[in-house]
């Protein structure tokens, strides 16, 4: 395995597809197409070829002695002014995994995938290609999407040889693969590994999310003439609920399985310095890796809001905004991932993923695991995104070890 070669490829890709403001591989655009053409050249050097599916995801197949398949990959698209590692790291590390086996017949089939439009940065729908392959994309939900210039998604797709109404065929194409594992290396995009001073970590799955608006309704009143005991202050009920939700998150967090909650929006009415707020609306975003824990957190938040409403003599109503189930990764692959990281670094920290990834779309279809590489200053989706060179090399080596272990595991299983 040659981690230095992976880093050299990443630097070459960054040189070709970045401006001083960062990576410019916006999905379905010319720079992204150039990145993919360059990548196809690298694949050609191995005597292999890139084959798109109906959703525009690019696949490379290295046939093994068994049709049982290990899938490796990530995405080449970036946000505008993006980082050099988000997505590209996983694709270049996957390329190295193919290189390690290209001159022989591996015991199982290896497939590399470069998902199309993971970021959703142009049209607003993330995980577009992987969702199409997973069967979770409804074409009618995205048919009306346009970018900032007014270009329609359907036209951008056509420009790339993709028909929106045929994208769902990628599901059948994915199902035809005897997929036994999906392995993705990705930059963490957060501060957890850095805070632990660990180069690389095992990802346990992607968080489930419960996102709601909570509206408290009391009575607006004069701030001078209304005694405290007689007030129906909607803001105080909201504030009490927000603090209680933080306690709920603390209560459900363990050292290996943290959960989070955020109140990101608070609006009061009538918004006058001399008026007791009669209405207060706040958002609540709760996230956890365990579905049972997430459900309990939501239940506890309801109880906390009811209590706060009672104590402040106000009413409370909930309005759901969005939710998604947690996507825990495969226990056997998590174990292999731990072994690989442990052998490379002597310690295998485990962490959940706050952001969603293409890997989450694969969870219902096959065993999945991800590995994270350290993010400098926890930054991503910006030109400052980086992993220190030594940590980058360590992460790549650990990932390639994981691929080898998984090939053995699948070949024996
Ligand atoms: Zn990414």
Short mmCIF file of C-alpha atoms and ligand atoms in Angstrom, two decimals:
data_model
loop_
_atom_site.label_atom_id
_atom_site.label_comp_id
_atom_site.label_asym_id
_atom_site.label_seq_id
_atom_site.Cartn_x
_atom_site.Cartn_y
_atom_site.Cartn_z
CA UNK A 1 0.00 0.00 0.00
CA UNK A 2 1.20 3.44 -0.88
CA UNK A 3 -0.44 6.22 1.12
CA UNK A 4 1.96 8.80 -0.33
CA UNK A 5 0.60 8.06 -3.80
CA UNK A 6 -2.95 8.71 -2.55
CA UNK A 7 -1.86 12.08 -1.15
CA UNK A 8 -0.06 12.93 -4.42
CA UNK A 9 -3.29 12.13 -6.35
CA UNK A 10 -5.29 14.32 -3.97
CA UNK A 11 -2.87 17.20 -4.47
CA UNK A 12 -2.98 16.80 -8.24
CA UNK A 13 -6.80 16.81 -8.21
CA UNK A 14 -6.80 19.91 -5.98
CA UNK A 15 -4.41 21.68 -8.37
CA UNK A 16 -6.62 20.89 -11.35
CA UNK A 17 -9.98 21.74 -9.80
CA UNK A 18 -9.37 24.53 -7.26
CA UNK A 19 -9.05 28.30 -7.35
CA UNK A 20 -7.36 30.29 -4.53
CA UNK A 21 -10.82 30.15 -2.88
CA UNK A 22 -10.91 26.35 -2.72
CA UNK A 23 -12.27 23.33 -4.62
CA UNK A 24 -14.80 24.08 -7.37
CA UNK A 25 -16.08 20.60 -8.29
CA UNK A 26 -19.74 21.57 -8.21
CA UNK A 27 -21.87 18.59 -9.30
CA UNK A 28 -23.01 18.43 -12.94
CA UNK A 29 -20.70 21.33 -13.91
CA UNK A 30 -17.57 21.48 -16.12
CA UNK A 31 -14.95 21.36 -13.31
CA UNK A 32 -16.63 18.29 -11.82
CA UNK A 33 -16.71 16.65 -15.26
CA UNK A 34 -13.01 17.46 -15.65
CA UNK A 35 -12.29 15.85 -12.25
CA UNK A 36 -14.15 12.74 -13.33
CA UNK A 37 -12.35 12.62 -16.70
CA UNK A 38 -8.99 12.92 -14.91
CA UNK A 39 -10.05 10.14 -12.56
CA UNK A 40 -11.11 7.94 -15.49
CA UNK A 41 -7.57 8.36 -16.81
CA UNK A 42 -6.16 7.03 -13.52
CA UNK A 43 -8.53 4.06 -13.74
CA UNK A 44 -7.47 3.50 -17.36
CA UNK A 45 -3.85 3.12 -16.21
CA UNK A 46 -5.00 0.02 -14.30
CA UNK A 47 -6.57 -1.48 -17.42
CA UNK A 48 -10.03 -0.85 -15.95
CA UNK A 49 -12.84 1.46 -17.02
CA UNK A 50 -15.43 3.74 -15.47
CA UNK A 51 -19.09 2.85 -16.06
CA UNK A 52 -21.90 5.24 -15.09
CA UNK A 53 -25.19 3.93 -13.71
CA UNK A 54 -28.58 5.45 -14.55
CA UNK A 55 -28.22 8.05 -11.78
CA UNK A 56 -24.80 9.29 -12.92
CA UNK A 57 -22.84 7.46 -10.23
CA UNK A 58 -19.53 6.21 -11.65
CA UNK A 59 -18.55 2.59 -11.01
CA UNK A 60 -15.32 0.68 -11.58
CA UNK A 61 -15.32 -3.11 -11.33
CA UNK A 62 -12.32 -5.30 -10.59
CA UNK A 63 -13.62 -8.83 -11.03
CA UNK A 64 -12.58 -11.28 -8.36
CA UNK A 65 -12.82 -15.08 -8.24
CA UNK A 66 -16.16 -14.66 -6.44
CA UNK A 67 -19.11 -12.39 -7.35
CA UNK A 68 -19.34 -11.45 -3.66
CA UNK A 69 -18.50 -7.75 -3.74
CA UNK A 70 -16.77 -5.22 -1.51
CA UNK A 71 -17.65 -1.62 -2.47
CA UNK A 72 -15.21 1.22 -1.74
CA UNK A 73 -15.69 4.89 -2.56
CA UNK A 74 -17.06 8.34 -1.79
CA UNK A 75 -17.75 11.41 -3.97
CA UNK A 76 -15.71 13.72 -6.21
CA UNK A 77 -18.14 16.64 -6.15
CA UNK A 78 -17.51 19.53 -3.76
CA UNK A 79 -19.34 22.59 -2.51
CA UNK A 80 -18.26 25.89 -4.14
CA UNK A 81 -15.03 27.08 -2.46
CA UNK A 82 -14.82 23.66 -0.81
CA UNK A 83 -12.03 21.67 0.77
CA UNK A 84 -9.54 19.37 -0.94
CA UNK A 85 -10.40 16.27 1.13
CA UNK A 86 -14.20 16.14 1.53
CA UNK A 87 -15.22 13.23 -0.71
CA UNK A 88 -12.00 13.19 -2.72
CA UNK A 89 -10.10 11.49 0.13
CA UNK A 90 -12.46 8.51 0.04
CA UNK A 91 -12.31 8.18 -3.74
CA UNK A 92 -8.49 8.39 -3.95
CA UNK A 93 -8.04 5.93 -1.07
CA UNK A 94 -10.47 3.59 -2.86
CA UNK A 95 -8.39 3.96 -6.04
CA UNK A 96 -5.33 2.80 -4.10
CA UNK A 97 -7.31 -0.21 -2.84
CA UNK A 98 -7.98 -1.15 -6.49
CA UNK A 99 -4.34 -0.58 -7.43
CA UNK A 100 -3.26 -3.02 -4.72
CA UNK A 101 -5.24 -5.77 -6.44
CA UNK A 102 -5.29 -4.72 -10.10
CA UNK A 103 -2.50 -7.06 -11.23
CA UNK A 104 -4.08 -10.14 -9.67
CA UNK A 105 -7.53 -11.67 -9.34
CA UNK A 106 -8.75 -10.80 -5.85
CA UNK A 107 -10.73 -13.46 -3.95
CA UNK A 108 -13.86 -11.27 -4.08
CA UNK A 109 -15.01 -8.63 -6.57
CA UNK A 110 -14.01 -5.06 -5.80
CA UNK A 111 -16.12 -2.14 -6.94
CA UNK A 112 -15.24 1.51 -6.62
CA UNK A 113 -18.05 4.06 -6.65
CA UNK A 114 -17.92 7.83 -7.14
CA UNK A 115 -21.41 9.02 -6.11
CA UNK A 116 -22.96 11.85 -8.11
CA UNK A 117 -23.98 15.07 -6.33
CA UNK A 118 -23.40 14.08 -2.73
CA UNK A 119 -23.25 17.69 -1.62
CA UNK A 120 -26.51 18.99 -3.08
CA UNK A 121 -24.73 22.35 -3.11
CA UNK A 122 -26.15 23.46 -6.45
CA UNK A 123 -29.77 22.26 -6.36
CA UNK A 124 -30.28 21.73 -2.63
CA UNK A 125 -30.82 17.95 -2.61
CA UNK A 126 -27.93 16.16 -0.87
CA UNK A 127 -27.06 12.49 -1.55
CA UNK A 128 -28.83 12.68 -4.93
CA UNK A 129 -26.97 9.85 -6.68
CA UNK A 130 -26.74 7.49 -3.73
CA UNK A 131 -30.39 8.08 -2.82
CA UNK A 132 -31.38 7.19 -6.39
CA UNK A 133 -29.36 3.98 -6.16
CA UNK A 134 -30.81 3.21 -2.73
CA UNK A 135 -34.38 3.71 -3.97
CA UNK A 136 -35.07 6.59 -1.59
CA UNK A 137 -35.23 9.36 -4.21
CA UNK A 138 -38.66 10.46 -5.39
CA UNK A 139 -38.14 12.10 -8.80
CA UNK A 140 -41.17 14.35 -8.29
CA UNK A 141 -39.62 15.84 -5.14
CA UNK A 142 -36.65 17.19 -7.14
CA UNK A 143 -38.22 17.82 -10.56
CA UNK A 144 -38.81 21.53 -9.89
CA UNK A 145 -35.36 22.29 -8.44
CA UNK A 146 -33.27 25.08 -10.00
CA UNK A 147 -29.83 26.47 -9.19
CA UNK A 148 -29.03 30.10 -8.39
CA UNK A 149 -28.72 30.93 -12.11
CA UNK A 150 -32.16 29.50 -12.77
CA UNK A 151 -30.85 26.34 -14.50
CA UNK A 152 -33.23 23.46 -13.89
CA UNK A 153 -31.90 20.25 -12.35
CA UNK A 154 -33.53 18.24 -15.15
CA UNK A 155 -31.56 20.26 -17.73
CA UNK A 156 -28.28 19.97 -15.81
CA UNK A 157 -28.85 16.21 -15.68
CA UNK A 158 -29.57 16.03 -19.42
CA UNK A 159 -26.34 17.93 -20.08
CA UNK A 160 -24.61 15.03 -18.31
CA UNK A 161 -26.52 12.30 -20.13
CA UNK A 162 -28.88 11.56 -17.20
CA UNK A 163 -32.67 11.40 -17.41
CA UNK A 164 -34.40 12.22 -14.13
CA UNK A 165 -37.12 9.64 -14.70
CA UNK A 166 -34.53 6.92 -15.36
CA UNK A 167 -32.42 7.66 -12.26
CA UNK A 168 -34.45 5.15 -10.25
CA UNK A 169 -33.14 2.37 -12.53
CA UNK A 170 -29.90 2.67 -10.53
CA UNK A 171 -31.73 0.85 -7.72
CA UNK A 172 -32.09 -2.25 -9.89
CA UNK A 173 -28.44 -1.92 -10.92
CA UNK A 174 -27.34 -1.74 -7.27
CA UNK A 175 -29.51 -4.71 -6.34
CA UNK A 176 -27.85 -6.77 -9.08
CA UNK A 177 -24.54 -6.45 -7.19
CA UNK A 178 -23.85 -9.18 -4.63
CA UNK A 179 -22.75 -6.45 -2.21
CA UNK A 180 -21.30 -7.68 1.09
CA UNK A 181 -19.69 -4.47 2.36
CA UNK A 182 -19.51 -0.73 1.72
CA UNK A 183 -16.43 1.03 3.12
CA UNK A 184 -16.00 4.82 3.05
CA UNK A 185 -13.14 6.95 4.35
CA UNK A 186 -14.14 10.58 4.93
CA UNK A 187 -12.78 13.64 6.68
CA UNK A 188 -14.60 14.07 10.00
CA UNK A 189 -15.71 17.68 9.30
CA UNK A 190 -15.90 18.24 13.07
CA UNK A 191 -13.65 18.75 16.11
CA UNK A 192 -14.00 15.42 17.97
CA UNK A 193 -10.88 13.56 16.76
CA UNK A 194 -8.84 16.73 17.09
CA UNK A 195 -10.01 17.20 20.68
CA UNK A 196 -8.88 13.62 21.42
CA UNK A 197 -5.66 14.16 19.41
CA UNK A 198 -6.39 11.03 17.37
CA UNK A 199 -5.58 10.83 13.64
CA UNK A 200 -8.43 8.52 12.72
CA UNK A 201 -11.59 7.02 14.19
CA UNK A 202 -14.27 4.37 13.73
CA UNK A 203 -17.68 5.71 12.76
CA UNK A 204 -20.59 3.97 14.47
CA UNK A 205 -23.34 5.29 12.21
CA UNK A 206 -25.15 8.48 11.29
CA UNK A 207 -27.36 10.28 13.77
CA UNK A 208 -31.14 10.17 13.66
CA UNK A 209 -32.76 13.59 13.84
CA UNK A 210 -36.03 14.85 15.41
CA UNK A 211 -36.61 18.48 14.41
CA UNK A 212 -39.63 20.40 15.74
CA UNK A 213 -40.96 23.91 16.34
CA UNK A 214 -42.47 24.46 19.80
CA UNK A 215 -44.89 27.37 20.25
CA UNK A 216 -45.80 28.71 23.70
CA UNK A 217 -48.82 31.03 23.93
CA UNK A 218 -49.47 33.13 27.05
CA UNK A 219 -50.63 36.71 27.33
CA UNK A 220 -48.78 39.87 26.33
CA UNK A 221 -48.95 42.40 29.18
CA UNK A 222 -47.39 45.64 30.46
CA UNK A 223 -43.93 45.08 31.91
CA UNK A 224 -44.46 47.66 34.66
CA UNK A 225 -47.98 47.00 35.84
CA UNK A 226 -48.17 43.18 35.74
CA UNK A 227 -46.91 41.47 38.94
CA UNK A 228 -44.57 38.52 38.31
CA UNK A 229 -46.97 36.02 39.86
CA UNK A 230 -49.78 37.12 37.51
CA UNK A 231 -47.81 36.89 34.27
CA UNK A 232 -48.27 34.37 31.48
CA UNK A 233 -44.75 34.75 30.05
CA UNK A 234 -44.29 32.56 26.95
CA UNK A 235 -40.56 33.27 26.69
CA UNK A 236 -39.84 32.02 30.21
CA UNK A 237 -41.64 28.76 29.40
CA UNK A 238 -39.50 28.39 26.27
CA UNK A 239 -36.29 29.24 28.14
CA UNK A 240 -37.11 26.72 30.87
CA UNK A 241 -37.78 24.07 28.19
CA UNK A 242 -34.51 24.81 26.38
CA UNK A 243 -32.48 24.41 29.58
CA UNK A 244 -34.33 21.22 30.41
CA UNK A 245 -33.63 19.83 26.91
CA UNK A 246 -29.92 20.37 27.50
CA UNK A 247 -30.25 18.31 30.70
CA UNK A 248 -32.10 15.61 28.74
CA UNK A 249 -29.21 15.46 26.24
CA UNK A 250 -26.65 15.33 29.06
CA UNK A 251 -28.60 12.56 30.76
CA UNK A 252 -28.64 10.44 27.58
CA UNK A 253 -24.99 11.02 26.65
CA UNK A 254 -22.41 8.38 27.48
CA UNK A 255 -18.66 8.73 26.86
CA UNK A 256 -18.95 6.50 23.76
CA UNK A 257 -22.39 7.62 22.57
CA UNK A 258 -22.95 11.35 22.84
CA UNK A 259 -26.26 12.87 21.83
CA UNK A 260 -26.93 16.52 21.01
CA UNK A 261 -29.78 19.00 21.02
CA UNK A 262 -29.94 22.57 19.76
CA UNK A 263 -32.37 25.45 20.04
CA UNK A 264 -31.39 27.41 16.95
CA UNK A 265 -34.39 29.72 16.56
CA UNK A 266 -36.25 31.74 19.20
CA UNK A 267 -38.94 34.27 18.22
CA UNK A 268 -40.99 36.29 20.68
CA UNK A 269 -44.06 38.45 20.21
CA UNK A 270 -44.80 41.31 20.51
CA UNK A 271 -41.00 41.92 20.71
CA UNK A 272 -41.26 45.14 22.71
CA UNK A 273 -38.91 45.96 25.62
CA UNK A 274 -41.85 46.99 27.79
CA UNK A 275 -44.09 43.97 27.08
CA UNK A 276 -44.19 40.50 28.64
CA UNK A 277 -43.87 38.11 25.66
CA UNK A 278 -47.28 36.66 24.89
CA UNK A 279 -45.97 34.23 22.28
CA UNK A 280 -42.63 32.45 21.98
CA UNK A 281 -41.75 29.99 19.25
CA UNK A 282 -38.51 28.00 19.34
CA UNK A 283 -36.93 25.26 17.26
CA UNK A 284 -35.62 22.06 18.81
CA UNK A 285 -33.22 19.78 16.90
CA UNK A 286 -32.39 16.54 18.75
CA UNK A 287 -29.94 13.94 17.45
CA UNK A 288 -28.82 10.50 18.60
CA UNK A 289 -27.38 7.35 17.13
CA UNK A 290 -29.76 5.03 19.00
CA UNK A 291 -33.38 5.14 17.83
CA UNK A 292 -34.71 4.22 21.29
CA UNK A 293 -32.65 6.94 22.96
CA UNK A 294 -33.82 9.50 20.39
CA UNK A 295 -37.46 8.55 20.99
CA UNK A 296 -36.97 8.89 24.76
CA UNK A 297 -35.28 12.28 24.31
CA UNK A 298 -38.27 13.50 22.29
CA UNK A 299 -40.71 12.10 24.85
CA UNK A 300 -38.79 13.79 27.70
CA UNK A 301 -38.75 17.09 25.77
CA UNK A 302 -42.56 16.91 25.43
CA UNK A 303 -42.87 16.33 29.18
CA UNK A 304 -40.46 19.23 29.89
CA UNK A 305 -42.42 21.60 27.63
CA UNK A 306 -45.72 20.56 29.25
CA UNK A 307 -44.28 21.19 32.70
CA UNK A 308 -42.84 24.58 31.70
CA UNK A 309 -46.17 25.53 30.15
CA UNK A 310 -48.04 24.58 33.32
CA UNK A 311 -45.65 26.44 35.61
CA UNK A 312 -45.88 29.61 33.51
CA UNK A 313 -49.61 29.32 32.85
CA UNK A 314 -49.19 29.20 29.04
CA UNK A 315 -50.26 26.79 26.27
CA UNK A 316 -47.85 24.68 24.21
CA UNK A 317 -48.14 23.26 20.67
CA UNK A 318 -45.62 21.24 18.63
CA UNK A 319 -45.09 21.38 14.88
CA UNK A 320 -42.83 18.73 13.29
CA UNK A 321 -40.25 20.06 10.78
CA UNK A 322 -38.23 17.02 9.73
CA UNK A 323 -37.06 13.65 11.01
CA UNK A 324 -34.80 10.81 9.92
CA UNK A 325 -34.04 7.46 11.51
CA UNK A 326 -30.53 6.78 12.83
CA UNK A 327 -28.46 4.63 10.50
CA UNK A 328 -26.19 2.48 12.70
CA UNK A 329 -23.35 0.74 10.85
CA UNK A 330 -22.75 -3.02 10.72
CA UNK A 331 -21.38 -4.52 13.95
CA UNK A 332 -18.98 -6.94 12.22
CA UNK A 333 -17.55 -4.22 9.96
CA UNK A 334 -17.28 -1.81 12.90
CA UNK A 335 -15.16 -4.49 14.62
CA UNK A 336 -12.91 -4.87 11.55
CA UNK A 337 -12.62 -1.09 11.34
CA UNK A 338 -11.60 -0.97 15.01
CA UNK A 339 -8.95 -3.64 14.42
CA UNK A 340 -7.56 -1.74 11.43
CA UNK A 341 -7.38 1.59 13.27
CA UNK A 342 -5.98 -0.07 16.38
CA UNK A 343 -3.21 -1.82 14.43
CA UNK A 344 -2.24 1.41 12.70
CA UNK A 345 -2.45 3.82 15.65
CA UNK A 346 -2.65 1.82 18.89
CA UNK A 347 -6.04 3.31 19.75
CA UNK A 348 -9.44 3.16 18.03
CA UNK A 349 -11.77 5.96 19.09
CA UNK A 350 -15.42 5.41 18.15
CA UNK A 351 -17.68 8.29 17.21
CA UNK A 352 -21.02 8.86 15.52
CA UNK A 353 -21.40 11.01 12.42
CA UNK A 354 -23.45 14.17 12.82
CA UNK A 355 -23.56 14.88 9.05
CA UNK A 356 -25.25 12.42 6.69
CA UNK A 357 -23.11 10.63 4.10
CA UNK A 358 -23.71 8.43 1.04
CA UNK A 359 -22.87 5.53 3.37
CA UNK A 360 -26.13 6.19 5.25
CA UNK A 361 -28.09 5.51 2.04
CA UNK A 362 -26.37 2.11 1.72
CA UNK A 363 -27.23 0.96 5.25
CA UNK A 364 -30.60 -0.64 4.35
CA UNK A 365 -28.94 -2.53 1.45
CA UNK A 366 -25.66 -3.97 2.75
CA UNK A 367 -23.26 -3.98 5.71
CA UNK A 368 -21.63 -0.54 5.94
CA UNK A 369 -18.89 1.13 7.91
CA UNK A 370 -17.09 4.47 7.66
CA UNK A 371 -13.73 5.66 8.95
CA UNK A 372 -13.06 9.31 9.77
CA UNK A 373 -9.82 11.25 9.31
CA UNK A 374 -8.90 14.13 11.63
CA UNK A 375 -10.18 17.60 10.63
CA UNK A 376 -7.82 20.49 11.44
CA UNK A 377 -9.76 23.00 13.58
CA UNK A 378 -12.87 20.90 12.84
CA UNK A 379 -13.29 22.84 9.59
CA UNK A 380 -14.84 21.61 6.33
CA UNK A 381 -16.73 22.96 3.31
CA UNK A 382 -14.11 25.74 3.09
CA UNK A 383 -10.65 26.20 1.63
CA UNK A 384 -9.05 25.87 5.11
CA UNK A 385 -10.22 22.23 5.32
CA UNK A 386 -7.17 20.06 6.06
CA UNK A 387 -5.75 17.01 7.79
CA UNK A 388 -2.10 17.22 8.98
CA UNK A 389 0.10 15.19 6.58
CA UNK A 390 1.09 12.52 9.10
CA UNK A 391 -2.53 12.02 10.21
CA UNK A 392 -3.67 11.86 6.61
CA UNK A 393 -1.17 9.14 5.84
CA UNK A 394 -2.19 7.20 8.96
CA UNK A 395 -5.87 7.43 8.05
CA UNK A 396 -5.24 6.19 4.51
CA UNK A 397 -3.14 3.28 5.77
CA UNK A 398 -5.79 2.33 8.34
CA UNK A 399 -8.48 2.45 5.64
CA UNK A 400 -6.46 0.24 3.27
CA UNK A 401 -6.00 -2.22 6.14
CA UNK A 402 -9.78 -2.18 6.63
CA UNK A 403 -10.29 -2.98 2.93
CA UNK A 404 -7.90 -5.94 3.17
CA UNK A 405 -9.55 -7.25 6.33
CA UNK A 406 -12.98 -6.90 4.76
CA UNK A 407 -11.91 -8.75 1.61
CA UNK A 408 -10.70 -11.65 3.82
CA UNK A 409 -13.84 -11.51 5.93
CA UNK A 410 -16.16 -11.57 2.90
CA UNK A 411 -14.12 -14.26 1.11
CA UNK A 412 -14.34 -16.54 4.15
CA UNK A 413 -17.99 -15.70 4.98
ZN1 LIG B 1 -18.45 14.53 1.77
#
